[in-house]
Amino acid sequence: MRSKVVVLVFFIFAILHHDVWNWDDRSLWLGFLPAGLGYHVVYSLVVGIFWYLVTRFAWPHATEAWAEKSSPE
Amino acid sequence: MTTFYILVGYLALLMGLGLLSSRFFKGTSADFFVVSRSVGSFLLLMSIFGTTMTGFAIVGSTAKSYTDGVGVYGLMASWSGLMHSAVFFAVGIKLWAVGKRYGYMTQCEYFRDRFESDRLGYVLFPILVLLVIPYLLVGVIAAGKFIQPTTAGLFPELFPMPNLPNGNPHPLNGGIPPAVGGGVICLIVLFYVFFGGLRGAVWANTFQTIVFMGTGVIAFYMISKNLGGLKAASEAVAASDFGAERLGREGMMSKLQFLSYCFVPLSVGMFPHLFQHWLTAKSAKSFKLTVVAFPIFIMIVWVPCVLIGVWAAGYLGPLDPGQSPNSVLGRMVGQLVHSPVLTGLVGAGVLAAIMSSLDSQFMCLGTMFTNDIVMKKYGADRFTDRQKIWIARGFILFVVGSTYLLAIALQDSAHVFDLGVWCFSGFAGLFPLVFASVYWKRVTLPGAYACILSTAMAWGYLFYHDILAVKPAGAGDEEMLVFGMMPVAIIIALSTVSLVVVSLLTKKPSEAIIRKFFV
């Protein structure tokens, strides 16, 4: 269930990346940051938070345990 | 000479780090190739980030923003922030797990076992090597070409250049020639990889990542200060005819190109040098910091460079014919800061970004040759650990020497830097193979071959038309697009369809293989 939520949110992020509404927006956020760049800076920060939540709540414990179970080395 | 001394000091520090890392070497092949699978969260993040970011992240991003505007960040950086972390989480951890459980050191070893075919390894090996070599060439040539203008005027008697046809002195007069600069960089990377193995590369990458992230931020601060502050710098762009349109994306890139660029970062899933870095992780938990911090780290490196590039459009205006956009960062630092210390630090940052990719690539080619060819042909039991390490060192030496000679021969070729983009497209085309191998039980060996073959054919066809074919008179140097999309989108679509269709039409893999590789 959790992995399905991760995949769904991932695709929502992929859609949100395509910010066509900023395509011809040359305004400056805070007086210096072009809108199209400012949007993607915020996007990068939110993506970082998303991945934090993924590692917190959808961590692949089963894969980790499987790898540790028996190692030939 | 201050700039030169800073560069020399930086390179000497790297060699010292290489020597130090070799003191921790345990003498086993597992330690030489995968650091005894002992790398923790911080070193894993820094080494993977340093390996992934090339000199393009600093010099190329500034140049591309100068020509194409702020949309470059969304095109190349924020897509990578989302996709790289996704690949590390979804594919990297799975491959680390099978690598740890079955003792793999290379991709070919994994694919051979996963698809029960030795021949598949022999097919993949040359493809992976051929795709890494142009990537290496770009690094060596870029380093050499960067050192020459950075040291111009320092050694006029040792490296004289003839005057320009108009009688003016050559701007590169007295600079260290690319053949010497590139050679020194090769030797230093060889030094710490030869003695320290992948541990040397991991330690060096960590130091190099700190250097190029730090110098980028310092250069950004100094340049913005000398442009009158952040607001004044951006307002000047808005007021300039040449710069204003670079604050948006209209006319700079198409919407389909922007969308289809999402496939390019998938290449990290098939980079053999990243595969090797994943295997160094002490535990799956070591990946957590990498997955979370990657989008933020990319932002820290790219936002300053993109802004400097856009500001340069307002400050410098159009370049004269023959001037490369790649010179924009150097010109902004040179004209606005007038500090040999900062020039030296930025120079060290650019070299750090270049070298942190070169070391892992040299190391992975040595590892692949030893494990996928020599051990496979003669049997791993035939060699002691010490012999395996010396075989790898010998091949690394051969690869460094060959790369250097090729770089010298091709350094003035117009298309060498285009090859870098095509390398990414080739690796991305093979991504469906690795993704299916960890998630789809039904994928078969013929399906794997179909994926590789369709990637090779589509890639070869598009590469021929973009790089090798004679262009009609008046054709420009624009990036190749297919139906308005990046060529990689077509390559991935074809390789995915081939893999799925052929797998479904052929016999299921054995139950033993499914039990072996699926949790």
mmCIF file of C-alpha atoms in Angstrom, chain B residues 190-392:
data_model
loop_
_atom_site.group_PDB
_atom_site.id
_atom_site.type_symbol
_atom_site.label_atom_id
_atom_site.label_comp_id
_atom_site.label_asym_id
_atom_site.label_seq_id
_atom_site.Cartn_x
_atom_site.Cartn_y
_atom_site.Cartn_z
ATOM 1 C CA LEU B 190 45.864 7.563 -11.453
ATOM 2 C CA PHE B 191 47.995 8.087 -8.326
ATOM 3 C CA TYR B 192 45.202 7.964 -5.781
ATOM 4 C CA VAL B 193 43.160 5.286 -7.567
ATOM 5 C CA PHE B 194 46.216 3.080 -8.187
ATOM 6 C CA PHE B 195 47.274 3.076 -4.527
ATOM 7 C CA GLY B 196 43.966 3.579 -2.741
ATOM 8 C CA GLY B 197 41.560 1.690 -5.022
ATOM 9 C CA LEU B 198 37.915 2.702 -4.661
ATOM 10 C CA ARG B 199 38.616 3.936 -1.103
ATOM 11 C CA GLY B 200 40.999 6.499 -2.621
ATOM 12 C CA ALA B 201 38.260 7.564 -5.047
ATOM 13 C CA VAL B 202 35.615 7.770 -2.286
ATOM 14 C CA TRP B 203 37.829 9.911 -0.042
ATOM 15 C CA ALA B 204 38.963 12.116 -2.914
ATOM 16 C CA ASN B 205 35.375 12.529 -4.154
ATOM 17 C CA THR B 206 34.263 13.642 -0.705
ATOM 18 C CA PHE B 207 36.966 16.298 -0.578
ATOM 19 C CA GLN B 208 36.313 17.331 -4.178
ATOM 20 C CA THR B 209 32.561 17.634 -3.600
ATOM 21 C CA ILE B 210 33.173 19.954 -0.638
ATOM 22 C CA VAL B 211 35.567 22.022 -2.797
ATOM 23 C CA PHE B 212 33.293 22.457 -5.821
ATOM 24 C CA MET B 213 30.173 23.139 -3.762
ATOM 25 C CA GLY B 214 32.032 25.663 -1.609
ATOM 26 C CA THR B 215 33.773 27.489 -4.447
ATOM 27 C CA GLY B 216 30.524 27.766 -6.422
ATOM 28 C CA VAL B 217 28.804 29.490 -3.514
ATOM 29 C CA ILE B 218 31.808 31.803 -2.911
ATOM 30 C CA ALA B 219 31.965 32.765 -6.614
ATOM 31 C CA PHE B 220 28.214 33.451 -6.589
ATOM 32 C CA TYR B 221 28.508 35.716 -3.544
ATOM 33 C CA MET B 222 31.468 37.673 -4.953
ATOM 34 C CA ILE B 223 29.925 38.095 -8.417
ATOM 35 C CA SER B 224 26.523 39.205 -7.086
ATOM 36 C CA LYS B 225 28.244 41.664 -4.716
ATOM 37 C CA ASN B 226 30.203 43.199 -7.581
ATOM 38 C CA LEU B 227 27.086 43.451 -9.743
ATOM 39 C CA GLY B 228 25.527 45.634 -7.032
ATOM 40 C CA GLY B 229 23.642 42.902 -5.171
ATOM 41 C CA LEU B 230 21.099 40.243 -6.119
ATOM 42 C CA LYS B 231 18.308 42.660 -7.049
ATOM 43 C CA ALA B 232 20.510 44.976 -9.135
ATOM 44 C CA ALA B 233 22.036 41.993 -10.977
ATOM 45 C CA SER B 234 18.660 40.547 -11.993
ATOM 46 C CA GLU B 235 17.077 43.928 -12.765
ATOM 47 C CA ALA B 236 19.972 44.654 -15.146
ATOM 48 C CA VAL B 237 19.117 41.465 -17.038
ATOM 49 C CA ALA B 238 15.435 42.440 -17.235
ATOM 50 C CA ALA B 239 16.458 45.801 -18.680
ATOM 51 C CA SER B 240 18.797 44.338 -21.316
ATOM 52 C CA ASP B 241 17.586 43.396 -24.807
ATOM 53 C CA PHE B 242 19.773 40.306 -25.000
ATOM 54 C CA GLY B 243 19.191 39.112 -21.431
ATOM 55 C CA ALA B 244 15.490 39.785 -20.762
ATOM 56 C CA GLU B 245 14.087 36.806 -22.674
ATOM 57 C CA ARG B 246 16.425 34.519 -20.709
ATOM 58 C CA LEU B 247 14.382 35.217 -17.567
ATOM 59 C CA GLY B 248 11.590 33.074 -19.069
ATOM 60 C CA ARG B 249 11.412 29.971 -21.288
ATOM 61 C CA GLU B 250 9.374 31.211 -24.263
ATOM 62 C CA GLY B 251 11.566 30.971 -27.382
ATOM 63 C CA MET B 252 14.396 29.315 -25.437
ATOM 64 C CA MET B 253 13.168 25.704 -25.425
ATOM 65 C CA SER B 254 10.063 23.752 -26.413
ATOM 66 C CA LYS B 255 7.594 22.286 -23.936
ATOM 67 C CA LEU B 256 8.104 18.755 -25.296
ATOM 68 C CA GLN B 257 11.858 19.092 -24.956
ATOM 69 C CA PHE B 258 11.402 20.255 -21.355
ATOM 70 C CA LEU B 259 9.134 17.283 -20.630
ATOM 71 C CA SER B 260 11.152 14.603 -22.427
ATOM 72 C CA TYR B 261 14.361 15.601 -20.655
ATOM 73 C CA CYS B 262 13.059 13.560 -17.691
ATOM 74 C CA PHE B 263 14.457 10.413 -19.334
ATOM 75 C CA VAL B 264 18.084 11.615 -19.406
ATOM 76 C CA PRO B 265 18.711 11.275 -15.619
ATOM 77 C CA LEU B 266 17.616 7.611 -15.785
ATOM 78 C CA SER B 267 21.116 6.975 -17.140
ATOM 79 C CA VAL B 268 22.404 6.823 -13.530
ATOM 80 C CA GLY B 269 20.637 3.467 -13.191
ATOM 81 C CA MET B 270 23.047 1.910 -15.716
ATOM 82 C CA PHE B 271 26.295 3.805 -15.019
ATOM 83 C CA PRO B 272 28.795 1.046 -14.161
ATOM 84 C CA HIS B 273 30.762 3.386 -11.901
ATOM 85 C CA LEU B 274 27.650 4.250 -9.868
ATOM 86 C CA PHE B 275 26.776 0.554 -9.585
ATOM 87 C CA GLN B 276 30.198 0.047 -8.003
ATOM 88 C CA HIS B 277 29.662 2.948 -5.580
ATOM 89 C CA TRP B 278 26.275 1.515 -4.522
ATOM 90 C CA LEU B 279 28.026 -1.752 -3.634
ATOM 91 C CA THR B 280 30.346 0.071 -1.223
ATOM 92 C CA ALA B 281 27.450 0.896 1.146
ATOM 93 C CA LYS B 282 27.742 -0.553 4.648
ATOM 94 C CA SER B 283 23.980 -1.111 4.854
ATOM 95 C CA ALA B 284 20.801 -0.160 3.035
ATOM 96 C CA LYS B 285 20.390 2.645 5.599
ATOM 97 C CA SER B 286 23.524 4.272 4.154
ATOM 98 C CA PHE B 287 21.365 5.199 1.140
ATOM 99 C CA LYS B 288 18.905 7.294 3.162
ATOM 100 C CA LEU B 289 20.988 10.471 3.246
ATOM 101 C CA THR B 290 21.828 10.171 -0.465
ATOM 102 C CA VAL B 291 18.163 9.779 -1.456
ATOM 103 C CA VAL B 292 17.048 12.757 0.649
ATOM 104 C CA ALA B 293 19.957 15.148 0.068
ATOM 105 C CA PHE B 294 20.452 14.709 -3.677
ATOM 106 C CA PRO B 295 17.782 17.204 -4.851
ATOM 107 C CA ILE B 296 19.044 19.756 -2.300
ATOM 108 C CA PHE B 297 22.706 19.280 -3.248
ATOM 109 C CA ILE B 298 21.880 19.649 -6.945
ATOM 110 C CA MET B 299 20.059 22.863 -6.093
ATOM 111 C CA ILE B 300 23.037 24.218 -4.108
ATOM 112 C CA VAL B 301 25.378 23.630 -7.075
ATOM 113 C CA TRP B 302 23.059 24.609 -9.950
ATOM 114 C CA VAL B 303 21.104 27.661 -8.745
ATOM 115 C CA PRO B 304 24.200 29.900 -8.335
ATOM 116 C CA CYS B 305 25.585 28.765 -11.713
ATOM 117 C CA VAL B 306 22.259 29.313 -13.525
ATOM 118 C CA LEU B 307 21.901 32.794 -12.033
ATOM 119 C CA ILE B 308 25.512 33.684 -12.950
ATOM 120 C CA GLY B 309 24.818 32.499 -16.517
ATOM 121 C CA VAL B 310 21.660 34.619 -16.815
ATOM 122 C CA TRP B 311 23.340 37.635 -15.214
ATOM 123 C CA ALA B 312 26.173 37.208 -17.745
ATOM 124 C CA ALA B 313 23.625 37.593 -20.556
ATOM 125 C CA GLY B 314 22.788 41.035 -19.163
ATOM 126 C CA TYR B 315 26.316 42.015 -18.196
ATOM 127 C CA LEU B 316 28.345 40.697 -21.148
ATOM 128 C CA GLY B 317 25.686 40.843 -23.878
ATOM 129 C CA PRO B 318 26.137 38.714 -27.028
ATOM 130 C CA LEU B 319 29.492 36.966 -27.440
ATOM 131 C CA ASP B 320 31.759 37.794 -30.354
ATOM 132 C CA PRO B 321 31.957 35.195 -33.157
ATOM 133 C CA GLY B 322 34.295 32.382 -32.152
ATOM 134 C CA GLN B 323 33.848 32.946 -28.412
ATOM 135 C CA SER B 324 32.511 29.925 -26.556
ATOM 136 C CA PRO B 325 29.695 30.194 -23.987
ATOM 137 C CA ASN B 326 31.899 27.905 -21.866
ATOM 138 C CA SER B 327 34.121 30.942 -21.240
ATOM 139 C CA VAL B 328 31.274 32.854 -19.555
ATOM 140 C CA LEU B 329 32.016 31.757 -15.966
ATOM 141 C CA GLY B 330 35.730 32.556 -16.330
ATOM 142 C CA ARG B 331 34.956 35.949 -17.832
ATOM 143 C CA MET B 332 32.483 36.858 -15.080
ATOM 144 C CA VAL B 333 35.023 35.917 -12.395
ATOM 145 C CA GLY B 334 37.878 37.651 -14.253
ATOM 146 C CA GLN B 335 36.031 40.871 -15.071
ATOM 147 C CA LEU B 336 34.042 41.322 -11.872
ATOM 148 C CA VAL B 337 36.140 39.972 -9.046
ATOM 149 C CA HIS B 338 39.787 40.658 -10.054
ATOM 150 C CA SER B 339 40.967 38.249 -7.390
ATOM 151 C CA PRO B 340 43.619 35.657 -8.222
ATOM 152 C CA VAL B 341 42.618 33.836 -5.040
ATOM 153 C CA LEU B 342 39.002 33.457 -6.194
ATOM 154 C CA THR B 343 40.131 32.588 -9.723
ATOM 155 C CA GLY B 344 42.306 29.868 -8.196
ATOM 156 C CA LEU B 345 39.488 28.605 -5.973
ATOM 157 C CA VAL B 346 37.008 28.495 -8.850
ATOM 158 C CA GLY B 347 39.670 26.717 -10.924
ATOM 159 C CA ALA B 348 40.136 24.158 -8.143
ATOM 160 C CA GLY B 349 36.334 23.750 -7.995
ATOM 161 C CA VAL B 350 36.051 23.044 -11.712
ATOM 162 C CA LEU B 351 38.937 20.547 -11.602
ATOM 163 C CA ALA B 352 37.342 18.933 -8.529
ATOM 164 C CA ALA B 353 34.082 18.391 -10.402
ATOM 165 C CA ILE B 354 35.921 16.911 -13.401
ATOM 166 C CA MET B 355 38.277 14.683 -11.406
ATOM 167 C CA SER B 356 35.581 13.342 -9.077
ATOM 168 C CA SER B 357 33.964 11.680 -12.100
ATOM 169 C CA LEU B 358 37.195 10.555 -13.774
ATOM 170 C CA ASP B 359 38.474 8.581 -10.775
ATOM 171 C CA SER B 360 35.356 6.419 -10.416
ATOM 172 C CA GLN B 361 35.245 5.755 -14.162
ATOM 173 C CA PHE B 362 38.908 4.678 -14.305
ATOM 174 C CA MET B 363 38.357 2.504 -11.244
ATOM 175 C CA CYS B 364 35.226 0.826 -12.616
ATOM 176 C CA LEU B 365 36.869 -0.037 -15.935
ATOM 177 C CA GLY B 366 39.749 -1.721 -14.038
ATOM 178 C CA THR B 367 37.251 -3.613 -11.877
ATOM 179 C CA MET B 368 35.184 -4.715 -14.876
ATOM 180 C CA PHE B 369 38.173 -5.941 -16.845
ATOM 181 C CA THR B 370 39.520 -7.938 -13.879
ATOM 182 C CA ASN B 371 36.223 -9.503 -12.820
ATOM 183 C CA ASP B 372 34.247 -9.742 -16.067
ATOM 184 C CA ILE B 373 37.004 -10.787 -18.454
ATOM 185 C CA VAL B 374 40.105 -12.135 -16.682
ATOM 186 C CA MET B 375 38.412 -13.893 -13.721
ATOM 187 C CA LYS B 376 35.634 -15.162 -15.958
ATOM 188 C CA LYS B 377 38.028 -16.603 -18.511
ATOM 189 C CA TYR B 378 40.660 -18.087 -16.208
ATOM 190 C CA GLY B 379 38.638 -18.659 -13.003
ATOM 191 C CA ALA B 380 38.709 -16.533 -9.846
ATOM 192 C CA ASP B 381 40.412 -19.301 -7.840
ATOM 193 C CA ARG B 382 43.430 -19.222 -10.097
ATOM 194 C CA PHE B 383 44.529 -15.831 -8.739
ATOM 195 C CA THR B 384 45.389 -14.603 -5.280
ATOM 196 C CA ASP B 385 43.808 -11.385 -4.018
ATOM 197 C CA ARG B 386 47.131 -9.632 -4.505
ATOM 198 C CA GLN B 387 47.288 -10.760 -8.143
ATOM 199 C CA LYS B 388 43.707 -9.592 -8.788
ATOM 200 C CA ILE B 389 44.559 -6.131 -7.462
ATOM 201 C CA TRP B 390 47.653 -5.914 -9.674
ATOM 202 C CA ILE B 391 45.675 -7.018 -12.738
ATOM 203 C CA ALA B 392 43.171 -4.230 -12.015
#
